[in-house]
Coordinates of C-alpha atoms and ligand atoms in Angstrom, one line a residue:
X180 CA -8.0 -4.5 -25.0
X181 CA -4.2 -4.7 -25.7
X182 CA -3.7 -5.7 -22.1
X183 CA -6.0 -8.7 -22.5
X184 CA -4.2 -9.7 -25.7
X185 CA -0.9 -9.4 -24.0
X186 CA -2.0 -11.3 -20.9
X187 CA -3.3 -14.2 -23.0
X188 CA -0.1 -14.3 -25.0
X189 CA 2.0 -14.2 -21.8
X190 CA -0.1 -17.0 -20.2
X191 CA 0.4 -19.1 -23.3
X192 CA 4.1 -18.7 -23.3
X193 CA 4.2 -19.2 -19.6
X194 CA 2.3 -22.5 -19.9
X195 CA 4.8 -23.7 -22.5
X196 CA 7.8 -22.7 -20.4
X197 CA 6.1 -24.3 -17.4
X198 CA 6.2 -27.7 -19.2
X199 CA 9.8 -27.2 -20.3
X200 CA 10.7 -26.3 -16.7
X201 CA 8.9 -29.3 -15.4
X202 CA 10.6 -31.5 -18.0
X203 CA 13.9 -30.3 -16.8
X204 CA 13.0 -30.8 -13.2
X205 CA 15.2 -33.1 -11.2
X206 CA 18.2 -32.6 -13.5
X207 CA 21.0 -30.6 -11.9
X208 CA 22.0 -29.3 -15.3
X209 CA 18.8 -28.2 -16.9
X210 CA 18.7 -25.2 -19.3
X211 CA 17.1 -22.7 -17.0
X212 CA 19.8 -23.4 -14.5
X213 CA 22.8 -23.1 -16.8
X214 CA 21.5 -19.9 -18.3
X215 CA 21.1 -18.5 -14.7
X216 CA 17.4 -17.9 -14.9
X217 CA 14.1 -18.9 -16.6
X218 CA 14.0 -19.6 -20.4
X219 CA 12.2 -16.3 -20.8
X220 CA 14.9 -14.5 -18.7
X221 CA 12.3 -13.4 -16.2
X222 CA 13.8 -13.8 -12.8
X223 CA 11.3 -12.0 -10.6
X224 CA 7.6 -11.9 -10.7
X225 CA 5.6 -9.0 -9.0
X226 CA 1.9 -9.1 -8.3
X227 CA 0.0 -6.0 -7.2
X228 CA -3.5 -6.3 -5.7
X229 CA -5.7 -3.8 -7.6
X230 CA -6.0 -0.4 -9.2
X231 CA -9.1 0.8 -7.3
X232 CA -8.3 0.9 -3.6
X233 CA -5.5 3.5 -4.1
X234 CA -3.9 5.4 -6.9
X235 CA -0.5 4.2 -5.5
X236 CA -0.3 0.9 -7.5
X237 CA -0.4 2.7 -10.9
X238 CA 1.2 6.0 -9.9
X239 CA 4.0 4.6 -7.8
X240 CA 4.5 0.9 -7.3
X241 CA 4.4 -0.4 -10.8
X242 CA 6.7 2.2 -12.4
X243 CA 9.1 2.4 -9.5
X244 CA 9.5 -1.4 -9.3
X245 CA 10.0 -1.5 -13.0
X246 CA 12.6 1.2 -12.8
X247 CA 14.4 -0.5 -9.9
X248 CA 14.7 -3.8 -11.8
X249 CA 15.7 -2.1 -15.0
X250 CA 18.5 -0.2 -13.3
X251 CA 19.7 -3.5 -11.8
X252 CA 19.5 -5.2 -15.2
X253 CA 17.1 -7.9 -13.9
X254 CA 14.2 -9.0 -16.0
X255 CA 11.0 -8.7 -13.9
X256 CA 7.3 -9.3 -14.8
X257 CA 5.0 -6.9 -13.0
X258 CA 1.3 -7.6 -13.1
X259 CA -1.9 -6.4 -11.3
X260 CA -4.6 -8.9 -10.1
X261 CA -7.4 -6.2 -10.4
X262 CA -8.8 -7.2 -7.0
X263 CA -9.5 -10.8 -8.2
X264 CA -8.1 -13.5 -5.9
X265 CA -8.3 -16.3 -8.5
X266 CA -6.6 -14.1 -11.1
X267 CA -3.9 -13.4 -8.5
X268 CA -3.4 -17.1 -8.0
X269 CA -3.3 -17.8 -11.7
X270 CA -0.8 -15.0 -12.4
X271 CA 1.4 -16.5 -9.6
X272 CA 1.1 -20.0 -11.2
X273 CA 2.1 -18.6 -14.6
X274 CA 5.1 -16.9 -13.1
X275 CA 6.2 -20.0 -11.1
X276 CA 5.8 -22.1 -14.3
X277 CA 7.8 -19.5 -16.2
X278 CA 10.7 -20.2 -13.8
X279 CA 10.9 -17.0 -11.7
X280 CA 13.2 -17.4 -8.7
X281 CA 11.5 -14.8 -6.5
X282 CA 7.9 -13.7 -6.2
X283 CA 7.1 -10.3 -4.7
X284 CA 3.4 -10.2 -3.7
X285 CA 1.2 -7.5 -2.4
X286 CA -1.8 -9.7 -1.8
X287 CA -5.6 -9.1 -1.8
X288 CA -6.0 -10.9 1.5
X289 CA -3.7 -12.9 3.8
X290 CA -5.4 -16.3 3.2
X291 CA -5.1 -16.1 -0.6
X292 CA -1.6 -14.7 -0.2
X293 CA -0.6 -17.6 2.0
X294 CA -1.9 -20.0 -0.7
X295 CA 0.3 -18.4 -3.3
X296 CA 3.3 -18.6 -0.8
X297 CA 2.7 -22.3 -0.4
X298 CA 2.6 -22.9 -4.2
X299 CA 5.8 -20.9 -4.5
X300 CA 7.7 -22.6 -1.7
X301 CA 6.6 -26.0 -3.1
X302 CA 8.3 -25.0 -6.4
X303 CA 11.4 -23.6 -4.6
X304 CA 10.5 -20.0 -5.3
X305 CA 11.3 -17.4 -2.6
X306 CA 8.6 -15.0 -1.6
X307 CA 8.7 -11.4 -0.4
X308 CA 5.6 -10.0 1.1
X309 CA 5.5 -6.5 -0.4
X310 CA 3.7 -3.7 1.6
X311 CA 1.1 -6.1 3.0
X312 CA 2.2 -9.0 5.2
X313 CA 0.4 -12.3 5.0
X314 CA 0.0 -13.3 8.6
X315 CA 0.0 -17.0 9.1
X316 CA 1.8 -17.4 5.8
X317 CA 5.3 -18.7 4.9
X318 CA 7.1 -15.8 3.2
X319 CA 10.6 -15.4 4.4
X320 CA 10.7 -11.6 3.8
X321 CA 8.6 -8.5 4.2
X322 CA 9.2 -5.0 3.0
X323 CA 6.8 -2.2 4.1
X324 CA 6.4 0.9 6.2
X325 CA 5.8 1.3 9.9
X326 CA 2.1 1.1 9.4
X327 CA 1.2 1.6 13.1
X328 CA 3.1 4.9 12.9
X329 CA 1.0 5.8 9.8
X330 CA -2.1 5.6 12.0
X331 CA -0.5 7.5 14.8
X332 CA 0.6 10.3 12.5
X333 CA -2.8 10.5 10.9
X334 CA -4.6 10.9 14.2
X335 CA -2.0 13.2 15.8
X336 CA -2.0 15.6 12.8
X337 CA -5.8 15.7 12.8
X338 CA -5.9 16.4 16.5
X339 CA -3.3 19.2 16.1
X340 CA -5.2 20.8 13.2
X341 CA -8.5 20.7 15.2
X342 CA -6.7 22.3 18.1
X343 CA -5.3 25.0 15.9
X344 CA -8.8 25.7 14.6
X345 CA -9.9 26.1 18.2
X346 CA -12.4 23.2 18.1
X347 CA -13.3 22.1 21.6
X348 CA -14.0 18.4 22.2
X349 CA -14.1 17.5 18.6
X350 CA -16.5 14.9 17.2
X351 CA -14.6 12.3 15.1
X352 CA -15.8 9.8 12.6
X353 CA -13.3 7.0 11.8
X354 CA -13.3 5.6 8.4
X355 CA -11.1 2.5 8.6
X356 CA -9.7 0.7 5.6
X357 CA -10.0 -3.0 4.8
X358 CA -9.3 -4.3 8.3
X359 CA -11.0 -7.6 7.3
X360 CA -8.4 -8.3 4.7
X361 CA -5.3 -6.3 5.3
X362 CA -3.1 -6.2 8.4
X363 CA -1.9 -2.8 7.4
X364 CA -5.5 -1.5 7.8
X365 CA -5.5 -3.1 11.2
X366 CA -2.3 -1.3 12.1
X367 CA -3.5 2.1 10.8
X368 CA -6.6 1.7 13.0
X369 CA -4.5 0.6 16.0
X370 CA -2.1 3.5 15.6
X371 CA -4.9 6.0 15.3
X372 CA -6.6 4.7 18.5
X373 CA -3.4 4.9 20.4
X374 CA -3.5 8.7 19.9
X375 CA -7.3 9.2 20.2
X376 CA -8.4 6.8 23.0
X377 CA -6.5 8.6 25.8
X378 CA -8.2 11.9 24.6
X379 CA -11.6 10.1 24.6
X380 CA -10.9 8.8 28.2
X381 CA -10.0 12.4 29.3
X382 CA -13.2 13.7 27.9
X383 CA -11.4 15.8 25.3
X384 CA -12.6 14.2 22.1
X385 CA -15.5 12.0 21.0
X386 CA -15.3 9.1 18.5
X387 CA -19.0 9.1 17.5
X388 CA -18.8 6.6 14.7
X389 CA -16.3 4.1 13.3
X390 CA -17.0 2.5 9.9
X391 CA -15.0 -0.1 8.0
X392 CA -14.5 0.0 4.3
X393 CA -14.5 -3.7 4.0
X394 CA -12.0 -5.2 1.5
X395 CA -10.7 -1.7 0.8
X396 CA -13.7 -1.5 -1.5
X397 CA -13.7 2.3 -1.9
X398 CA -17.0 2.2 -3.7
X399 CA -18.6 1.5 -0.3
X400 CA -16.9 4.4 1.4
X401 CA -19.4 7.2 0.5
X402 CA -22.4 5.2 1.5
X403 CA -20.7 4.1 4.8
X404 CA -19.8 7.7 5.5
X405 CA -23.2 9.0 4.6
X406 CA -24.7 6.6 7.1
X407 CA -22.3 7.6 9.8
X408 CA -22.9 11.3 9.2
X409 CA -26.7 10.8 9.2
X410 CA -26.5 8.9 12.5
X411 CA -24.6 11.9 13.9
X412 CA -27.3 14.3 12.8
X413 CA -24.9 15.8 10.3
X414 CA -22.3 16.8 12.9
X415 CA -18.6 16.0 12.5
X416 CA -15.4 17.9 13.1
X417 CA -12.8 15.4 12.0
X418 CA -12.5 12.3 10.0
X419 CA -9.7 9.7 10.2
X420 CA -9.9 8.4 6.7
X421 CA -7.5 5.5 6.2
X422 CA -6.3 6.6 2.8
X423 CA -6.7 9.4 0.2
X424 CA -9.2 7.4 -1.8
X425 CA -11.5 7.0 1.2
X426 CA -10.9 10.7 2.0
X427 CA -12.0 11.6 -1.5
X428 CA -15.3 9.7 -1.0
X429 CA -15.8 11.5 2.3
X430 CA -15.1 14.9 0.7
X431 CA -17.7 14.0 -2.0
X432 CA -20.3 13.4 0.7
X433 CA -19.4 16.6 2.6
X434 CA -19.6 18.6 -0.6
X435 CA -23.3 17.6 -0.9
X436 CA -23.9 18.6 2.7
X437 CA -22.2 22.0 2.3
X438 CA -19.5 20.9 4.8
X439 CA -16.5 20.4 2.5
X440 CA -13.5 22.4 3.7
X441 CA -14.9 22.7 7.2
X442 CA -13.9 19.2 8.4
X443 CA -10.4 18.1 9.1
X444 CA -9.8 14.9 7.1
X445 CA -6.8 12.6 7.1
X446 CA -5.5 10.5 4.2
X447 CA -2.6 8.5 3.0
X448 CA -0.6 7.7 -0.2
X449 CA 0.1 11.2 -1.6
X450 CA -1.2 10.5 -5.1
X451 CA -2.3 13.5 -7.2
X452 CA -5.9 13.6 -6.1
X453 CA -5.0 13.4 -2.4
X454 CA -2.3 16.1 -2.7
X455 CA -4.7 18.3 -4.6
X456 CA -7.3 17.9 -1.8
X457 CA -4.6 18.9 0.7
X458 CA -3.6 22.0 -1.4
X459 CA -7.1 23.1 -1.9
X460 CA -7.9 22.7 1.8
X461 CA -10.4 19.9 1.5
X462 CA -8.1 17.5 3.3
X463 CA -5.9 18.3 6.3
X464 CA -3.1 15.9 5.6
X465 CA -1.9 12.9 3.8
X466 CA 0.9 10.4 4.4
X467 CA 3.8 10.2 2.1
X468 CA 5.3 6.7 1.9
X469 CA 8.2 7.0 -0.4
X470 CA 7.4 4.0 -2.6
X471 CA 10.8 4.5 -4.4
X472 CA 12.5 3.4 -1.2
X473 CA 10.1 0.5 -0.8
X474 CA 10.5 -0.6 -4.4
X475 CA 14.3 -0.3 -4.2
X476 CA 14.5 -2.3 -1.0
X477 CA 12.2 -5.0 -2.4
X478 CA 14.2 -5.2 -5.7
X479 CA 17.6 -5.3 -3.9
X480 CA 16.3 -8.1 -1.7
X481 CA 14.9 -10.0 -4.6
X482 CA 18.2 -9.7 -6.5
X483 CA 20.2 -11.0 -3.6
X484 CA 17.7 -13.9 -3.3
X485 CA 18.0 -14.7 -7.0
X486 CA 21.8 -14.7 -6.8
X487 CA 21.7 -16.6 -3.6
X488 CA 23.9 -14.0 -1.9
X489 CA 23.6 -12.9 1.7
X490 CA 20.9 -10.2 1.9
X491 CA 23.0 -8.1 4.2
X492 CA 25.5 -7.7 1.4
X493 CA 22.7 -5.9 -0.5
X494 CA 23.0 -3.2 2.2
X495 CA 19.7 -4.1 3.9
X496 CA 19.2 -4.5 7.6
X497 CA 16.3 -6.8 8.3
X498 CA 14.7 -7.6 11.6
X499 CA 12.5 -10.4 12.7
X500 CA 8.8 -9.5 12.3
X501 CA 6.5 -11.1 14.9
X502 CA 3.6 -12.9 13.2
X503 CA 0.8 -13.0 15.8
X504 CA -1.1 -15.6 13.9
X505 CA 2.0 -17.9 13.6
X506 CA 4.7 -17.3 16.1
X507 CA 7.0 -19.9 14.4
X508 CA 6.8 -17.9 11.1
X509 CA 10.4 -16.7 10.6
X510 CA 9.9 -13.6 8.5
X511 CA 12.6 -10.9 8.2
X512 CA 11.3 -7.4 7.7
X513 CA 12.4 -4.0 6.6
X514 CA 9.9 -1.3 7.7
X515 CA 10.4 2.2 6.3
X516 CA 9.4 5.5 7.8
X517 CA 6.3 7.3 6.6
X518 CA 6.1 11.1 6.6
X519 CA 3.3 13.6 7.2
X520 CA 2.3 16.0 4.3
X521 CA 0.2 19.0 4.9
X522 CA -0.3 22.1 2.8
X523 CA 2.9 23.5 4.2
X524 CA 5.2 20.7 2.9
X525 CA 3.7 19.2 -0.3
X526 CA 7.1 20.2 -1.8
X527 CA 8.7 17.3 0.1
X528 CA 6.9 14.9 -2.3
X529 CA 8.5 16.8 -5.2
X530 CA 11.9 16.9 -3.6
X531 CA 11.8 13.1 -3.1
X532 CA 11.3 12.8 -6.9
X533 CA 7.9 11.2 -6.5
X534 CA 5.9 13.7 -8.6
X535 CA 6.5 16.9 -10.4
X536 CA 4.9 20.3 -9.5
X537 CA 3.3 20.3 -12.9
X538 CA 1.6 16.9 -12.2
X539 CA 0.4 17.9 -8.8
X540 CA -0.8 21.3 -9.8
X541 CA -2.6 20.5 -13.0
X542 CA -5.9 22.3 -12.9
X543 CA -5.3 24.0 -9.5
X544 CA -2.4 26.3 -10.5
X545 CA -3.7 29.3 -8.6
X546 CA -4.1 27.4 -5.3
X547 CA -0.6 25.9 -5.8
X548 CA 0.9 29.3 -6.2
X549 CA -0.9 30.4 -3.1
X550 CA 0.6 27.4 -1.3
X551 CA 4.0 28.4 -2.5
X552 CA 4.2 25.5 -4.9
X553 CA 5.2 26.5 -8.3
Ligands
BGC222 C1 -1.4 0.2 1.7 C2 -2.0 1.6 1.5 C3 -3.1 1.6 0.6 C4 -4.2 0.6 1.0 C5 -5.3 0.4 -0.1 C6 -2.6 -0.7 2.2 O1 -2.1 -2.0 2.4 O2 -0.4 0.2 2.6 O3 -0.9 2.4 1.0 O4 -3.8 2.9 0.6 O5 -3.6 -0.7 1.2 O6 -4.8 -0.1 -1.2

């Protein structure tokens, strides 16, 4: 309710400022320039994709980006497009009109992301692809994790855990993320296959089903998994679930089939529900991507770009990222390292400062104590 009111108000101001900014366009001495930023003082706009495909955007990205910019004394406007591509584009237009110098976008899909990049570059606004790269787009920068490694770590940890349980020739169902919209999901899947396919070829493992949760629409994960499980006659030893939210849906289905806790399931993002599933033994692992590092890197890069300083002076080492859709796309990337979290090292998430023990253990105190977390 209040969000809506605020959004409308912000849009109104943005529209007004947009006119002012346009009026000053062409003058080398307009107000926004002499004051070193937009009339509202907002220098950086951030747009996150949704709040439903992962807990990360609310738990980690938004507060950590806000903290990074606050510490740096830079005014940033951070919004979430709620999985609505036209809303994403209109937020971007408002921010561009408001006079931001840099847009940090975590897009819903590459085509709409590339559209926003075009509008931004037409207005002289620099773009950082945040977490999800827009292949075929025009952003100059990309900050994310090594996403292929995420997939490899998921599959390898699952294989190791199945081996430790003594499961011979495990039957695996793969629950891919939004490979139709997100290159990260394509890379998670690719990395997982790099580990699993040689085992399949050696007759040591079976991938019986592979389902896609299109558009990262997690509401479709439970029906898709039910279908895969039914097609398997109710048999499954391991599930490569692309993230914790998909894993949660899989666990829900397994609970109804009396199989919860008997199947090794992967995940990703280390939000509270995912970590709780790991601690209670319903999920074998999750991936911890230290979003603080990602938010800090994106904010440092954005600040260097707003000031027009060399990005290397911000202490960042970027390397060229190959865009398979557009080889001429010159995009400089920073890819951070993901980490594996199992029941044995949930504490690492706490040590990194991402969550407190109290937040992780709320409602599962006894299991936390048993796992040495308290
Ligand atoms: C992110 C994951 C997230 C997924 C769904 C991916 O692009 O890298 O962390 O779980 O999108 O939002």
